[in-house]
Coordinates of C-alpha atoms in Angstrom, one line a residue:
Chain A
X18 CA 12.9 58.8 -121.1
X19 CA 16.3 57.4 -119.5
X20 CA 16.0 57.0 -115.7
X21 CA 19.0 56.6 -113.6
X22 CA 18.7 54.3 -110.5
X23 CA 20.7 56.8 -108.4
X24 CA 18.0 59.6 -108.8
X25 CA 14.8 57.8 -108.0
X26 CA 15.0 57.9 -104.4
X27 CA 13.7 61.4 -103.0
X28 CA 15.3 62.9 -100.2
X29 CA 12.6 62.4 -97.5
X30 CA 14.1 65.2 -95.4
X31 CA 13.3 67.6 -98.1
X32 CA 9.8 66.4 -98.8
X33 CA 6.9 68.3 -97.7
X34 CA 3.1 68.2 -98.1
X35 CA 3.3 71.5 -100.0
X36 CA 5.1 69.8 -102.9
X37 CA 2.0 68.3 -104.2
X38 CA 2.5 64.8 -105.4
X39 CA 1.0 64.3 -109.0
X40 CA -0.5 61.3 -110.6
X41 CA 1.3 60.7 -113.8
X42 CA 4.4 58.6 -113.9
X43 CA 6.5 61.4 -115.7
X44 CA 5.5 63.8 -113.3
X45 CA 6.2 61.8 -110.4
X46 CA 10.0 61.2 -111.8
X47 CA 10.1 64.9 -112.4
X48 CA 9.0 65.6 -108.8
X49 CA 12.0 63.4 -107.5
X50 CA 14.5 65.0 -109.5
X51 CA 13.1 68.3 -108.4
X52 CA 13.2 67.3 -104.6
X53 CA 16.9 66.4 -105.0
X54 CA 18.3 69.2 -107.2
X55 CA 16.1 72.2 -107.4
X56 CA 14.0 72.4 -103.9
X57 CA 17.0 73.7 -102.2
X58 CA 16.6 76.9 -103.8
X59 CA 13.1 77.1 -105.4
X60 CA 11.5 75.6 -102.4
X61 CA 12.5 78.9 -100.5
X62 CA 13.3 81.6 -102.7
X63 CA 16.8 81.3 -101.8
X64 CA 19.1 83.9 -104.0
X65 CA 15.6 85.1 -105.4
X66 CA 14.7 81.9 -106.9
X67 CA 11.0 81.7 -108.1
X68 CA 9.0 79.8 -105.6
X69 CA 6.2 77.5 -107.3
X70 CA 3.8 77.8 -104.2
X71 CA 4.0 81.6 -104.7
X72 CA 1.6 82.5 -107.7
X73 CA 3.2 86.0 -108.1
X74 CA 6.4 84.4 -108.7
X75 CA 5.3 82.3 -111.4
X76 CA 2.2 84.1 -113.3
X77 CA 4.4 85.4 -115.9
X78 CA 6.5 82.4 -116.1
X79 CA 3.8 79.7 -116.7
X80 CA 2.8 81.5 -120.1
X81 CA 6.1 81.3 -121.3
X82 CA 7.3 78.9 -124.1
X83 CA 8.1 75.6 -122.5
X84 CA 11.3 75.4 -124.8
X85 CA 12.6 78.6 -123.2
X86 CA 12.2 77.4 -119.7
X87 CA 13.8 74.1 -120.6
X88 CA 16.7 76.1 -122.3
X89 CA 17.2 78.3 -119.2
X90 CA 17.2 75.2 -116.9
X91 CA 19.5 73.3 -119.0
X92 CA 21.9 76.0 -120.1
X93 CA 21.6 78.4 -117.2
X94 CA 20.5 81.7 -117.3
X95 CA 21.4 85.3 -116.0
X96 CA 18.1 87.3 -115.9
X97 CA 17.6 90.9 -116.7
X98 CA 18.4 91.7 -113.0
X99 CA 21.4 89.4 -113.1
X100 CA 19.9 86.7 -110.7
X101 CA 21.6 83.5 -111.7
X102 CA 19.8 80.0 -112.4
X103 CA 22.7 77.7 -112.8
X104 CA 22.9 75.3 -115.6
X105 CA 21.2 72.0 -114.6
X106 CA 20.7 73.5 -111.2
X107 CA 24.5 73.0 -110.6
X108 CA 24.3 69.0 -111.1
X109 CA 26.2 68.6 -114.2
X110 CA 25.3 64.9 -114.1
X111 CA 21.7 65.6 -115.0
X112 CA 20.5 64.7 -118.4
X113 CA 18.3 67.0 -120.3
X114 CA 15.4 64.6 -120.0
X115 CA 15.9 64.9 -116.1
X116 CA 16.2 68.4 -116.1
X117 CA 13.0 68.8 -118.4
X118 CA 11.1 66.4 -116.2
X119 CA 11.9 68.6 -113.1
X120 CA 10.7 71.6 -115.0
X121 CA 7.6 70.0 -115.9
X122 CA 7.1 69.2 -112.3
X123 CA 7.7 72.7 -111.2
X124 CA 5.2 74.0 -113.7
X125 CA 2.6 71.4 -112.3
X126 CA 3.4 72.9 -109.1
X127 CA 3.1 76.5 -110.0
X128 CA -0.1 76.0 -111.9
X129 CA -1.8 74.0 -109.0
X130 CA -1.1 77.1 -106.6
X131 CA -2.2 79.4 -109.3
X132 CA -5.5 77.8 -109.8
X133 CA -5.9 77.6 -106.0
X134 CA -5.5 81.3 -105.7
X135 CA -8.2 81.9 -108.5
X136 CA -10.4 79.7 -106.9
X137 CA -10.0 81.4 -103.6
X138 CA -10.5 84.8 -105.3
Chain B
X12 CA 21.2 115.5 -86.7
X13 CA 19.4 112.6 -85.3
X14 CA 21.0 111.1 -82.2
X15 CA 19.2 108.0 -80.9
X16 CA 20.2 106.2 -77.6
X17 CA 18.8 102.5 -77.4
X18 CA 18.4 100.5 -74.1
X19 CA 17.9 96.9 -74.4
X20 CA 15.4 95.3 -72.1
X21 CA 14.9 91.5 -71.5
X22 CA 11.8 90.0 -69.7
X23 CA 10.3 86.6 -69.5
X24 CA 7.5 87.6 -71.9
X25 CA 9.5 89.4 -74.5
X26 CA 12.9 90.8 -75.3
X27 CA 12.7 94.4 -76.6
X28 CA 14.5 97.4 -77.4
X29 CA 13.3 100.6 -76.0
X30 CA 14.5 103.6 -78.2
X31 CA 14.5 107.0 -76.7
X32 CA 15.7 110.2 -78.6
X33 CA 15.2 113.2 -80.2
X34 CA 13.7 112.4 -83.7
X35 CA 10.9 114.8 -83.0
X36 CA 8.9 116.1 -80.4
X37 CA 5.9 113.5 -81.1
X38 CA 8.5 110.5 -81.4
X39 CA 9.9 109.9 -78.0
X40 CA 9.6 106.4 -76.9
X41 CA 9.4 104.0 -79.6
X42 CA 9.9 100.2 -79.1
X43 CA 10.8 97.5 -81.4
X44 CA 11.4 93.8 -80.4
X45 CA 15.3 92.5 -80.3
X46 CA 14.2 89.9 -82.6
X47 CA 12.8 92.5 -85.4
X48 CA 15.9 94.3 -84.9
X49 CA 18.1 91.0 -85.7
X50 CA 15.7 90.1 -88.5
X51 CA 16.0 93.7 -89.9
X52 CA 19.8 93.7 -89.6
X53 CA 20.0 90.5 -91.6
X54 CA 17.7 91.4 -94.2
X55 CA 19.9 94.5 -95.0
X56 CA 23.3 92.4 -94.8
X57 CA 21.6 89.8 -97.0
X58 CA 20.1 92.2 -99.4
X59 CA 23.4 94.3 -99.9
X60 CA 25.3 90.9 -100.4
X61 CA 22.7 89.8 -102.8
X62 CA 23.0 93.1 -104.9
X63 CA 26.7 92.6 -104.9
X64 CA 26.5 89.0 -106.4
X65 CA 24.1 90.1 -108.7
X66 CA 24.9 93.7 -110.2
X67 CA 28.5 93.5 -109.8
X68 CA 29.7 89.7 -109.7
X69 CA 27.0 88.1 -112.1
X70 CA 27.0 91.1 -114.3
X71 CA 30.7 91.6 -114.8
X72 CA 31.7 88.1 -114.3
X73 CA 29.1 86.1 -116.0
X74 CA 27.2 88.3 -118.2
X75 CA 29.8 90.6 -119.7
X76 CA 32.7 88.6 -119.1
X77 CA 35.3 91.4 -118.2
X78 CA 36.9 90.4 -114.9
X79 CA 37.1 87.5 -112.6
X80 CA 36.1 87.0 -108.9
X81 CA 38.7 85.3 -106.9
X82 CA 39.4 84.3 -103.3
X83 CA 43.0 85.8 -104.2
X84 CA 41.6 88.9 -105.5
X85 CA 44.6 91.1 -105.0
X86 CA 47.0 88.8 -106.5
X87 CA 44.4 88.0 -109.4
X88 CA 43.4 91.6 -109.9
X89 CA 39.9 90.4 -109.4
X90 CA 36.7 91.1 -107.7
X91 CA 36.2 89.8 -104.1
X92 CA 33.9 87.1 -103.7
X93 CA 30.5 87.9 -102.2
X94 CA 31.3 85.9 -99.0
X95 CA 34.5 87.9 -98.6
X96 CA 32.6 91.3 -99.2
X97 CA 30.2 90.1 -96.5
X98 CA 33.2 89.3 -94.1
X99 CA 34.8 92.8 -94.8
X100 CA 31.8 94.5 -94.2
X101 CA 31.4 92.6 -90.8
X102 CA 35.0 93.7 -89.7
X103 CA 34.4 97.5 -90.7
X104 CA 31.2 97.5 -88.8
X105 CA 32.6 96.1 -85.8
X106 CA 35.6 98.4 -86.0
X107 CA 33.4 101.4 -86.2
X108 CA 30.9 100.1 -83.6
X109 CA 33.8 100.3 -81.1
X110 CA 33.8 103.9 -81.4
X111 CA 30.0 104.4 -80.9
X112 CA 28.8 104.2 -77.3
X113 CA 25.2 103.3 -78.4
X114 CA 26.0 100.9 -81.0
X115 CA 26.8 97.4 -79.6
X116 CA 26.3 94.3 -81.6
X117 CA 28.2 91.9 -83.5
X118 CA 27.6 89.9 -86.7
X119 CA 29.8 86.8 -88.3
X120 CA 29.7 84.3 -90.9
X121 CA 30.3 80.9 -89.4
X122 CA 30.2 77.3 -90.5
X123 CA 30.2 73.7 -88.8
X124 CA 32.4 73.1 -92.0
X125 CA 34.7 75.9 -92.3
X126 CA 37.5 76.3 -94.7
X127 CA 39.3 78.6 -92.2
X128 CA 39.0 77.2 -88.6
X129 CA 38.5 80.7 -87.4
X130 CA 35.0 80.6 -89.0
X131 CA 34.0 77.6 -86.8
X132 CA 31.4 78.1 -84.0
X133 CA 32.8 78.7 -80.6
X134 CA 29.7 78.8 -78.0
X135 CA 27.1 76.2 -77.6
X136 CA 24.5 78.7 -78.9
X137 CA 26.7 78.9 -82.3
X138 CA 26.8 75.2 -82.6
X139 CA 23.3 74.4 -81.8
X140 CA 22.1 77.3 -84.0
X141 CA 24.4 76.3 -87.1
X142 CA 23.2 72.7 -86.7
X143 CA 19.4 73.8 -86.1
X144 CA 19.4 76.2 -89.4
X145 CA 21.2 73.3 -91.6
X146 CA 18.6 70.8 -90.7
X147 CA 15.5 72.9 -90.7
X148 CA 15.8 74.7 -94.1
X149 CA 13.9 78.0 -94.3
X150 CA 13.9 78.4 -90.5
X151 CA 16.0 80.8 -88.4
X152 CA 17.3 80.2 -84.9
X153 CA 17.2 82.5 -81.8
X154 CA 18.2 81.9 -78.3
X155 CA 19.9 84.1 -75.4
X156 CA 23.2 83.4 -74.0
X157 CA 25.5 84.7 -71.4
X158 CA 29.1 85.4 -72.2
X159 CA 31.6 87.0 -70.0
X160 CA 28.8 88.3 -67.6
X161 CA 26.8 89.9 -70.3
X162 CA 23.5 88.6 -71.7
X163 CA 23.0 88.4 -75.4
X164 CA 20.3 87.7 -77.9
X165 CA 21.6 85.6 -80.5
X166 CA 20.1 85.1 -83.9
X167 CA 21.4 82.6 -86.6
X168 CA 20.3 82.6 -90.1
X169 CA 21.2 80.1 -92.9
X170 CA 23.8 80.8 -95.6
X171 CA 23.2 78.7 -98.4
X172 CA 25.4 77.6 -101.5
X173 CA 23.5 79.5 -104.5
X174 CA 26.2 79.4 -107.4
X175 CA 28.4 76.7 -108.8
X176 CA 31.5 78.5 -108.1
X177 CA 30.7 78.8 -104.1
X178 CA 30.1 75.1 -103.9
X179 CA 32.9 73.8 -106.1
X180 CA 35.3 76.1 -104.5
X181 CA 34.4 75.0 -101.0
X182 CA 34.4 71.4 -102.3
X183 CA 37.9 71.6 -103.8
X184 CA 39.3 73.5 -101.3
X185 CA 42.5 72.0 -99.5
X186 CA 41.2 72.9 -96.0
X187 CA 37.6 71.9 -96.3
X188 CA 36.3 69.4 -94.2
X189 CA 33.2 68.7 -96.3
X190 CA 33.5 68.0 -100.1
X191 CA 30.0 66.8 -101.1
X192 CA 27.9 70.3 -100.9
X193 CA 25.4 70.8 -103.5
X194 CA 23.8 74.1 -104.6
X195 CA 20.9 74.7 -102.3
X196 CA 22.7 73.2 -99.3
X197 CA 22.9 75.2 -96.2
X198 CA 27.0 75.8 -96.0
X199 CA 27.0 77.7 -92.8
X200 CA 25.2 80.8 -91.0
X201 CA 25.1 84.5 -90.4
X202 CA 25.4 84.9 -86.1
X203 CA 24.1 88.3 -85.0
X204 CA 24.5 88.8 -81.2
X205 CA 22.8 91.8 -79.5
X206 CA 23.6 92.6 -75.8
X207 CA 20.4 92.6 -73.6
X208 CA 19.9 93.8 -69.8
X209 CA 18.9 90.5 -68.2

């Protein structure tokens, strides 16, 4: 995995305990990419972006093929209701590997909250 | 025909709108908070703009690729941009409201980094609110202010750049004071102002 030094610093202003910190190095890397490029919409549901802390937003997504989620994040995607996911979150400088790492972290986060909900229920 | 008359009352404990009217014999004195009214107005505005963005612009421009959306929509024979649609709605609503005795509120789209200087904040509340929503993602700003002898409840909601074209157009515009917006950044705010009795 190629790691660009300029993306290794998380935006502290955007950091939040709700964005659970993972143990693995690859997910930690994905978390930084996510904070810097995805959190602005996915952290708040801006423009109907699915929020990983909201299980109902991700129940149907976590079961999809990961290749499809990667493809949507890398190439961009217009959903059936015409919601737009911009290619690479609008940052054309992100590599495929960096985008995939961010997707992996978002899935980790979504699964964390889905399991938490299952536990409560 | 339903005719409702609103009277807005402000107290130290709460700001509320007492709504009286002739809806039915049973409903004669309902109350809703002015904050709830502002939140509801914003929800409608934001939802309408979102529907225009998705069902019109994204569908015809990005999915079916049959027309463009352009700031210069008349010259380019194109769709208006979602932010322009919002502004045109604001202008029309204010024009129509002038003819209605019982309807008295305003809403505008403003920015600390406006392409058009007319859209910069003017009051201290607007400046403070736009700064607050930019620095506190996901939160709204509510305050009261007195302008020209009238008390107002003022609510400010973040306006976020959500499409590549919004961000790139602002960053590249010759009149922009800020050129490093990213998708997901707060680029401005919707200011809703409702007069209240103080």
